[in-house]
Tab-separated table of C-alpha atoms and ligand atoms in Angstrom:
chain	number	residue	atom	x	y	z
A	1	MET	CA	-12.425	-15.642	0.598
A	2	GLU	CA	-9.291	-17.503	1.630
A	3	THR	CA	-6.216	-15.467	0.672
A	4	ARG	CA	-3.150	-17.450	-0.344
A	5	ILE	CA	0.218	-15.936	0.610
A	6	PHE	CA	3.043	-16.648	-1.873
A	7	ARG	CA	6.535	-15.947	-0.519
A	8	ILE	CA	8.755	-15.293	-3.533
A	9	ASP	CA	12.484	-14.614	-3.367
A	10	PRO	CA	13.253	-11.874	-5.921
A	11	ASP	CA	16.709	-13.410	-6.476
A	12	ASN	CA	15.304	-16.859	-7.177
A	13	ILE	CA	11.795	-16.415	-8.548
A	14	ASP	CA	9.492	-19.422	-8.463
A	15	ASP	CA	7.977	-19.293	-11.951
A	16	GLU	CA	5.197	-21.705	-11.065
A	17	LEU	CA	3.869	-19.392	-8.381
A	18	ILE	CA	4.085	-16.452	-10.817
A	19	ALA	CA	2.211	-18.461	-13.457
A	20	GLU	CA	-0.523	-19.310	-10.943
A	21	ALA	CA	-0.862	-15.656	-9.865
A	22	GLY	CA	-0.976	-14.583	-13.519
A	23	ARG	CA	-3.737	-17.086	-14.188
A	24	VAL	CA	-5.788	-15.726	-11.275
A	25	ILE	CA	-5.555	-12.195	-12.731
A	26	LYS	CA	-6.492	-13.415	-16.231
A	27	GLU	CA	-9.570	-15.061	-14.723
A	28	GLY	CA	-10.664	-11.813	-13.115
A	29	GLY	CA	-9.170	-12.271	-9.638
A	30	LEU	CA	-6.985	-9.911	-7.600
A	31	VAL	CA	-3.311	-10.338	-6.660
A	32	ALA	CA	-1.318	-7.991	-4.412
A	33	PHE	CA	2.322	-7.805	-5.491
A	34	PRO	CA	5.569	-5.995	-4.664
A	35	THR	CA	6.962	-3.140	-6.738
A	36	GLU	CA	10.048	-0.985	-6.185
A	37	THR	CA	7.855	1.835	-4.832
A	38	VAL	CA	5.104	0.249	-2.701
A	39	TYR	CA	2.960	-2.905	-2.932
A	40	GLY	CA	0.206	-2.846	-5.563
A	41	LEU	CA	-3.280	-4.410	-5.648
A	42	GLY	CA	-3.571	-5.816	-9.154
A	43	GLY	CA	-6.304	-6.913	-11.521
A	44	ASP	CA	-6.662	-7.224	-15.315
A	45	ALA	CA	-6.634	-3.628	-16.629
A	46	PHE	CA	-8.947	-4.538	-19.531
A	47	ASN	CA	-11.551	-6.187	-17.306
A	48	ARG	CA	-14.061	-3.710	-15.844
A	49	ASP	CA	-15.182	-6.183	-13.188
A	50	SER	CA	-11.604	-6.554	-11.962
A	51	SER	CA	-11.349	-2.782	-11.553
A	52	ARG	CA	-14.672	-2.736	-9.678
A	53	LYS	CA	-13.335	-5.427	-7.362
A	54	ILE	CA	-10.194	-3.373	-6.719
A	55	TYR	CA	-12.266	-0.382	-5.590
A	56	ALA	CA	-14.363	-2.600	-3.373
A	57	ALA	CA	-11.372	-4.321	-1.753
A	58	LYS	CA	-9.631	-1.007	-1.064
A	59	GLY	CA	-12.780	0.761	0.085
A	60	ARG	CA	-11.844	3.451	-2.405
A	61	PRO	CA	-14.121	5.931	-4.194
A	62	SER	CA	-14.488	4.740	-7.781
A	63	ASP	CA	-13.746	8.182	-9.244
A	64	ASN	CA	-10.123	7.702	-8.263
A	65	PRO	CA	-8.319	6.233	-11.308
A	66	LEU	CA	-5.944	3.254	-11.237
A	67	ILE	CA	-2.459	3.003	-12.768
A	68	VAL	CA	-2.017	0.541	-15.651
A	69	HIS	CA	1.230	-1.413	-15.183
A	70	ILE	CA	3.031	-2.716	-18.268
A	71	ALA	CA	6.249	-4.690	-18.744
A	72	ASP	CA	7.231	-3.569	-22.245
A	73	ILE	CA	7.473	0.002	-23.598
A	74	GLU	CA	5.803	-1.123	-26.836
A	75	ASP	CA	2.615	-1.849	-24.895
A	76	LEU	CA	2.162	1.874	-24.255
A	77	SER	CA	0.476	2.197	-27.634
A	78	LYS	CA	-2.094	-0.457	-26.667
A	79	VAL	CA	-3.566	1.727	-23.914
A	80	ALA	CA	-2.799	5.300	-25.067
A	81	TYR	CA	-2.882	7.377	-28.280
A	82	ASP	CA	-1.352	10.660	-29.501
A	83	ILE	CA	1.688	9.700	-27.444
A	84	PRO	CA	4.127	12.639	-27.535
A	85	ASP	CA	7.859	12.163	-28.158
A	86	THR	CA	8.572	13.310	-24.623
A	87	ALA	CA	6.756	10.202	-23.370
A	88	TYR	CA	9.175	7.936	-25.221
A	89	LYS	CA	12.161	10.026	-24.139
A	90	LEU	CA	11.084	9.833	-20.499
A	91	ALA	CA	10.314	6.131	-20.855
A	92	GLU	CA	13.747	5.410	-22.295
A	93	LYS	CA	15.431	7.214	-19.448
A	94	PHE	CA	13.326	6.170	-16.450
A	95	TRP	CA	11.572	2.900	-17.370
A	96	PRO	CA	11.491	0.393	-16.015
A	97	GLY	CA	11.230	2.477	-12.855
A	98	PRO	CA	9.215	4.628	-10.435
A	99	MET	CA	7.602	6.991	-12.956
A	100	THR	CA	3.963	7.077	-14.104
A	101	LEU	CA	2.908	8.886	-17.295
A	102	ILE	CA	-0.558	10.345	-17.894
A	103	LEU	CA	-1.576	10.009	-21.553
A	104	LYS	CA	-4.740	10.047	-23.653
A	105	LYS	CA	-6.694	6.829	-23.118
A	106	LEU	CA	-7.625	4.405	-25.890
A	107	SER	CA	-11.215	3.193	-25.598
A	108	ALA	CA	-9.953	-0.380	-25.132
A	109	VAL	CA	-9.225	0.592	-21.519
A	110	PRO	CA	-12.540	0.504	-19.660
A	111	ASP	CA	-13.794	3.641	-17.899
A	112	GLU	CA	-13.884	1.681	-14.644
A	113	THR	CA	-10.075	1.427	-14.734
A	114	THR	CA	-9.567	5.191	-15.140
A	115	GLY	CA	-12.378	6.399	-12.900
A	116	GLY	CA	-14.239	7.740	-15.936
A	117	LEU	CA	-11.341	9.913	-17.139
A	118	SER	CA	-10.368	10.190	-20.818
A	119	THR	CA	-6.725	9.872	-19.787
A	120	VAL	CA	-4.799	6.854	-18.517
A	121	ALA	CA	-1.896	6.516	-16.072
A	122	VAL	CA	0.796	4.045	-17.199
A	123	ARG	CA	3.852	2.688	-15.409
A	124	PHE	CA	6.540	0.082	-16.203
A	125	PRO	CA	7.916	-1.005	-12.814
A	126	SER	CA	11.524	-2.195	-12.372
A	127	ASP	CA	10.715	-4.820	-9.726
A	128	VAL	CA	11.405	-8.228	-11.286
A	129	ILE	CA	8.532	-10.005	-9.547
A	130	ALA	CA	6.150	-7.294	-10.777
A	131	GLN	CA	7.486	-7.578	-14.331
A	132	LYS	CA	7.108	-11.351	-14.421
A	133	LEU	CA	3.603	-11.145	-12.966
A	134	ILE	CA	2.530	-8.527	-15.525
A	135	LYS	CA	3.785	-10.737	-18.360
A	136	ALA	CA	2.159	-13.862	-16.891
A	137	SER	CA	-1.191	-12.079	-16.582
A	138	GLY	CA	-1.357	-10.866	-20.168
A	139	GLY	CA	0.637	-7.639	-20.009
A	140	PHE	CA	-1.656	-5.045	-18.376
A	141	ILE	CA	-2.277	-4.897	-14.630
A	142	ALA	CA	-4.397	-2.119	-13.144
A	143	ALA	CA	-3.143	-1.466	-9.643
A	144	PRO	CA	-3.443	1.136	-6.938
A	145	SER	CA	-1.319	0.880	-3.797
A	146	ALA	CA	-2.338	-2.230	-1.819
A	147	ASN	CA	-3.652	-0.446	1.281
A	148	LYS	CA	-7.149	0.210	2.534
A	149	SER	CA	-8.153	3.677	1.408
A	150	GLY	CA	-6.841	6.263	3.884
A	151	ARG	CA	-4.019	4.129	5.288
A	152	PRO	CA	-0.337	4.554	4.364
A	153	SER	CA	0.801	2.659	1.263
A	154	PRO	CA	2.312	-0.702	2.257
A	155	THR	CA	6.087	-1.117	2.052
A	156	LEU	CA	6.004	-4.664	3.478
A	157	ALA	CA	3.745	-7.642	2.704
A	158	LYS	CA	2.664	-7.828	6.362
A	159	TYR	CA	0.887	-4.484	5.950
A	160	VAL	CA	-0.896	-5.762	2.837
A	161	ILE	CA	-1.975	-8.820	4.811
A	162	GLU	CA	-3.220	-6.530	7.611
A	163	ASP	CA	-5.329	-4.492	5.171
A	164	LEU	CA	-6.456	-6.978	2.516
A	165	GLU	CA	-6.386	-10.542	3.839
A	166	GLY	CA	-9.687	-12.226	2.959
A	167	GLU	CA	-10.403	-9.761	0.137
A	168	VAL	CA	-7.919	-10.833	-2.546
A	169	GLU	CA	-7.022	-14.242	-3.976
A	170	ILE	CA	-3.253	-13.966	-3.556
A	171	ILE	CA	-0.745	-11.745	-1.752
A	172	ILE	CA	2.825	-12.080	-3.030
A	173	ASP	CA	5.436	-11.365	-0.361
A	174	GLY	CA	8.617	-10.218	-2.088
A	175	GLY	CA	10.276	-8.444	0.825
A	176	SER	CA	10.470	-4.738	1.572
A	177	SER	CA	9.989	-2.025	-1.055
A	178	ASP	CA	13.219	-0.342	-2.133
A	179	ILE	CA	11.877	3.196	-2.430
A	180	GLY	CA	8.944	3.233	-0.026
A	181	LEU	CA	6.997	6.124	-1.634
A	182	GLU	CA	4.728	5.896	-4.680
A	183	SER	CA	5.899	6.743	-8.209
A	184	THR	CA	6.369	10.241	-9.627
A	185	ILE	CA	3.316	11.056	-11.776
A	186	VAL	CA	3.924	13.193	-14.881
A	187	ASP	CA	0.996	14.499	-16.920
A	188	LEU	CA	1.859	14.728	-20.633
A	189	THR	CA	-1.621	15.509	-21.929
A	190	GLU	CA	-1.441	19.307	-21.782
A	191	GLY	CA	1.534	21.194	-23.195
A	192	ILE	CA	4.189	21.519	-20.516
A	193	PRO	CA	4.851	18.248	-18.640
A	194	THR	CA	3.408	18.595	-15.150
A	195	ILE	CA	4.262	16.654	-12.014
A	196	LEU	CA	1.002	15.668	-10.302
A	197	ARG	CA	2.653	13.637	-7.543
A	198	PRO	CA	6.350	13.924	-6.549
A	199	GLY	CA	8.417	10.763	-6.083
A	200	TYR	CA	11.896	9.291	-6.239
A	201	ILE	CA	12.351	10.650	-9.764
A	202	THR	CA	12.629	14.355	-9.103
A	203	LYS	CA	11.520	17.481	-10.916
A	204	GLU	CA	15.177	18.037	-11.863
A	205	ASP	CA	15.412	14.497	-13.307
A	206	ILE	CA	12.324	15.110	-15.457
A	207	ALA	CA	13.519	18.565	-16.539
A	208	GLU	CA	16.761	17.069	-17.838
A	209	VAL	CA	14.705	15.226	-20.432
A	210	THR	CA	11.809	17.599	-21.082
A	211	GLY	CA	13.376	21.024	-20.475
A	212	LYS	CA	10.342	22.716	-18.961
A	213	VAL	CA	8.368	21.078	-16.203
A	214	ASP	CA	5.536	22.396	-14.051
A	215	ILE	CA	4.404	21.207	-10.648
A	216	ASP	CA	0.758	20.885	-9.620
A	217	LYS	CA	0.213	23.694	-7.110
A	218	THR	CA	-1.581	21.507	-4.635
A	219	ILE	CA	1.422	19.229	-4.050
A	220	LEU	CA	2.836	21.149	-1.095
A	221	ASP	CA	-0.062	23.428	-0.281
A	222	ASP	CA	-2.985	21.756	1.390
A	223	SER	CA	-4.819	25.058	1.716
A	224	SER	CA	-4.895	25.623	-2.054
A	225	LYS	CA	-8.445	26.092	-3.293
A	226	GLU	CA	-7.661	24.386	-6.575
A	227	ALA	CA	-8.481	20.718	-7.042
A	228	PRO	CA	-5.402	18.554	-7.599
A	229	LYS	CA	-5.243	17.039	-11.090
A	230	ALA	CA	-4.504	13.567	-9.768
A	231	PRO	CA	-7.874	12.812	-8.170
A	232	GLY	CA	-6.267	10.644	-5.490
A	233	MET	CA	-4.250	13.557	-4.168
A	234	LYS	CA	-7.333	15.337	-2.837
A	235	TYR	CA	-7.990	12.846	-0.083
A	236	LYS	CA	-6.539	13.278	3.367
A	237	HIS	CA	-4.202	10.339	3.616
A	238	TYR	CA	-2.663	8.047	6.121
A	239	ALA	CA	-4.121	7.517	9.554
A	240	PRO	CA	-6.636	10.366	9.548
A	241	SER	CA	-7.469	9.673	13.183
A	242	VAL	CA	-4.064	10.867	14.297
A	243	ASP	CA	-3.102	14.404	15.295
A	244	LEU	CA	0.187	15.061	13.472
A	245	THR	CA	2.052	18.385	13.324
A	246	ILE	CA	5.191	19.171	11.312
A	247	VAL	CA	7.693	21.571	12.884
A	248	TYR	CA	10.250	23.471	10.791
A	249	GLY	CA	13.135	25.627	11.958
A	250	GLU	CA	16.633	25.549	13.425
A	251	ASN	CA	17.358	22.214	15.049
A	252	ASP	CA	17.592	23.428	18.669
A	253	LYS	CA	14.393	25.432	18.365
A	254	VAL	CA	12.508	22.514	16.829
A	255	VAL	CA	13.582	20.163	19.629
A	256	SER	CA	12.611	22.590	22.412
A	257	TYR	CA	9.306	23.530	20.765
A	258	ILE	CA	8.305	19.877	20.391
A	259	ASN	CA	9.342	19.070	23.973
A	260	GLU	CA	7.315	22.009	25.290
A	261	LYS	CA	4.258	20.784	23.395
A	262	LEU	CA	4.769	17.230	24.637
A	263	LEU	CA	4.956	18.490	28.209
A	264	SER	CA	1.717	20.434	27.806
A	265	VAL	CA	-0.268	17.296	26.905
A	266	LYS	CA	1.330	15.047	29.524
A	267	ASP	CA	-1.766	14.910	31.766
A	268	LYS	CA	-4.122	14.020	28.951
A	269	LYS	CA	-3.112	10.352	29.002
A	270	ILE	CA	-2.697	10.357	25.242
A	271	LYS	CA	0.296	8.457	23.931
A	272	THR	CA	2.729	10.858	22.261
A	273	GLY	CA	5.194	10.251	19.450
A	274	VAL	CA	7.961	12.034	17.587
A	275	ILE	CA	9.393	11.431	14.109
A	276	ALA	CA	13.023	12.343	14.675
A	277	THR	CA	16.189	12.390	12.590
A	278	SER	CA	18.856	10.042	13.972
A	279	GLY	CA	20.981	12.825	15.465
A	280	ASN	CA	18.104	14.020	17.684
A	281	LEU	CA	16.844	10.676	19.015
A	282	GLY	CA	17.944	11.123	22.618
A	283	LEU	CA	16.617	14.670	22.896
A	284	TYR	CA	12.844	14.147	22.879
A	285	LYS	CA	10.554	13.437	25.829
A	286	ALA	CA	7.815	11.501	24.027
A	287	ASP	CA	6.354	8.049	24.767
A	288	VAL	CA	7.456	6.730	21.382
A	289	ILE	CA	10.332	8.132	19.339
A	290	LYS	CA	10.852	6.883	15.782
A	291	ASP	CA	14.181	7.184	14.005
A	292	ILE	CA	13.508	8.247	10.414
A	293	GLY	CA	17.198	8.281	9.450
A	294	LEU	CA	20.058	10.723	9.203
A	295	ARG	CA	18.947	14.127	7.945
A	296	GLU	CA	21.358	13.833	4.996
A	297	ASP	CA	19.954	10.458	3.936
A	298	GLU	CA	16.970	11.551	1.832
A	299	LEU	CA	16.248	8.087	0.468
A	300	LEU	CA	16.287	6.341	3.836
A	301	ILE	CA	13.921	8.993	5.210
A	302	ALA	CA	11.557	8.384	2.281
A	303	GLN	CA	11.735	4.604	2.793
A	304	ASN	CA	10.958	4.827	6.498
A	305	LEU	CA	8.032	7.260	6.503
A	306	PHE	CA	5.061	4.989	5.718
A	307	ARG	CA	6.314	2.209	8.007
A	308	ILE	CA	6.651	4.688	10.872
A	309	LEU	CA	3.137	6.082	10.308
A	310	ARG	CA	1.742	2.543	10.420
A	311	GLU	CA	3.690	1.696	13.562
A	312	PHE	CA	2.327	4.790	15.336
A	313	ASP	CA	-1.137	3.692	14.311
A	314	ASP	CA	-0.601	0.140	15.600
A	315	GLU	CA	0.898	1.383	18.867
A	316	GLY	CA	-2.059	3.690	19.512
A	317	VAL	CA	-0.084	6.927	19.467
A	318	GLY	CA	-2.546	9.840	19.376
A	319	ILE	CA	-0.398	12.958	19.159
A	320	ILE	CA	2.614	13.087	16.852
A	321	TYR	CA	5.193	15.752	16.105
A	322	SER	CA	7.544	15.410	13.152
A	323	GLU	CA	10.655	17.314	12.252
A	324	GLY	CA	10.264	19.032	8.868
A	325	PHE	CA	12.424	18.562	5.790
A	326	LYS	CA	13.312	20.851	2.914
A	327	ALA	CA	10.951	20.028	0.042
A	328	GLU	CA	13.676	19.495	-2.554
A	329	GLY	CA	14.785	16.471	-4.568
A	330	ILE	CA	13.400	13.220	-3.158
A	331	SER	CA	12.386	15.051	0.019
A	332	MET	CA	9.722	16.884	-1.971
A	333	ALA	CA	7.929	13.511	-2.156
A	334	THR	CA	8.486	12.824	1.543
A	335	MET	CA	7.137	16.247	2.505
A	336	ASN	CA	4.143	15.847	0.202
A	337	ARG	CA	3.134	12.605	1.980
A	338	LEU	CA	3.941	13.967	5.445
A	339	MET	CA	1.827	17.075	4.722
A	340	LYS	CA	-1.088	14.885	3.713
A	341	ALA	CA	-0.727	12.878	6.889
A	342	ALA	CA	-0.679	16.118	8.882
A	343	GLY	CA	-3.667	17.513	7.008
A	344	GLY	CA	-1.658	20.703	6.545
A	345	LYS	CA	-0.795	21.221	10.232
A	346	GLU	CA	2.609	22.943	10.235
A	347	VAL	CA	4.571	25.226	12.536
A	348	PHE	CA	7.388	27.470	11.278
A	349	LEU	CA	9.740	28.671	14.027
B	401	TXA	O1	4.167	3.656	-7.227
B	401	TXA	C1	2.992	3.654	-7.556
B	401	TXA	O2	2.527	4.445	-8.389
B	401	TXA	C2	2.082	2.603	-6.905
B	401	TXA	C3	2.555	1.218	-7.341
B	401	TXA	C4	1.653	0.121	-6.883
B	401	TXA	O3	2.725	1.210	-8.740
B	401	TXA	N1	0.710	2.837	-7.242
B	401	TXA	C5	-0.019	3.858	-6.725
B	401	TXA	O4	-1.337	3.851	-7.137
B	401	TXA	O5	0.440	4.672	-5.976
B	401	TXA	P1	-2.479	4.724	-6.412
B	401	TXA	O6	-3.733	4.303	-7.063
B	401	TXA	O7	-2.398	4.565	-4.957
B	401	TXA	O8	-2.172	6.176	-6.835
B	401	TXA	C6	-2.407	6.564	-8.168
B	401	TXA	C7	-2.541	8.054	-8.259
B	401	TXA	C8	-3.834	8.555	-7.658
B	401	TXA	O9	-3.573	9.771	-6.962
B	401	TXA	C9	-4.679	8.820	-8.899
B	401	TXA	O10	-5.628	9.818	-8.696
B	401	TXA	C10	-3.637	9.223	-9.920
B	401	TXA	O11	-2.559	8.375	-9.646
B	401	TXA	N2	-4.069	8.967	-11.313
B	401	TXA	C11	-4.330	7.776	-11.881
B	401	TXA	N3	-4.780	7.946	-13.143
B	401	TXA	C12	-4.776	9.264	-13.377
B	401	TXA	C13	-5.138	10.085	-14.499
B	401	TXA	N4	-5.589	9.560	-15.626
B	401	TXA	N5	-5.031	11.432	-14.376
B	401	TXA	C14	-4.574	11.981	-13.231
B	401	TXA	N6	-4.214	11.256	-12.130
B	401	TXA	C15	-4.323	9.921	-12.206
B	402	MG	MG1	-2.486	4.950	-3.002
């Protein structure tokens, strides 16, 4: 299949291109599009064949449910039922935005879209291109992140092109994602609201609205024997071929530990890399050193992570060390993704 690339300026949206992309989705085709979190791979949420195509294009197991994207809070009641008040309170505060709610699924949503689950994930993104596309396609786009299964979520259209060119009808290039990590997922189907995946909207943000909030135990503990409640969180993510270790501790100790380790693999002819905060850039003796941002700049660090993991992949770096971050606020999301990339490999000094 020949993939068409639509470059759309978010400040001056070409409505004809949006209308064409919307038509493709209505007819059962797939369109990759920007959102404020990461790029999504979209199809008609009510069309089971579209959902099947999404799984095929991503190379993703079909038991891993998709998120239904809407562009109007009222549309929540067209995909979910028994919607608790907390859902509307959270929606009023954080939608449109990087939050996904898990609710009971109406039967109108095909099982293919939710991986056979009786619940449905719903999100109303703030990205204007995404909103216009959702409206143009009939109001309900099922979309996972627009990467091949196992690769980091794409924060730039060029990564979507790398992963999905030839497998989708259209890729919309709307520039770089503002947040760079996927949405916060909140399960509202069982008593206390529970965060299944941390994101830009933090536990504290959610608690301000709901009072109590739980966190799925598996979020920061890869060794947990329990299965995560968001099926997608069980997979080892992001460049599984790479040997990545996270190192926590006092700054000086972290730098010397990582340098010692780098020295010990020098003869192996494997390209080495370090994910470093800006203040430490000059201190490491690796082949490739990536600046993830100032330690105080939580959001910039979140934005940079997936791009850096992809760059290491592209540059053939085989052994990576990363500085660790305190899993609080937005950094809880960063650490969750970094942990998945590391497959739980951590050192505490
Ligand atoms: O920011 C985002 O959420 C991006 C953009 C494109 O909107 N989308 C995204 O989709 O990250 P995806 O498919 O890569 O991740 C969705 C996660 C998966 O871990 C999946 O298992 C979980 O949401 N999920 C979806 N439906 C669920 C449900 N009914 N119950 C529990 N977890 C669910
Ligand atoms: Mg994903």
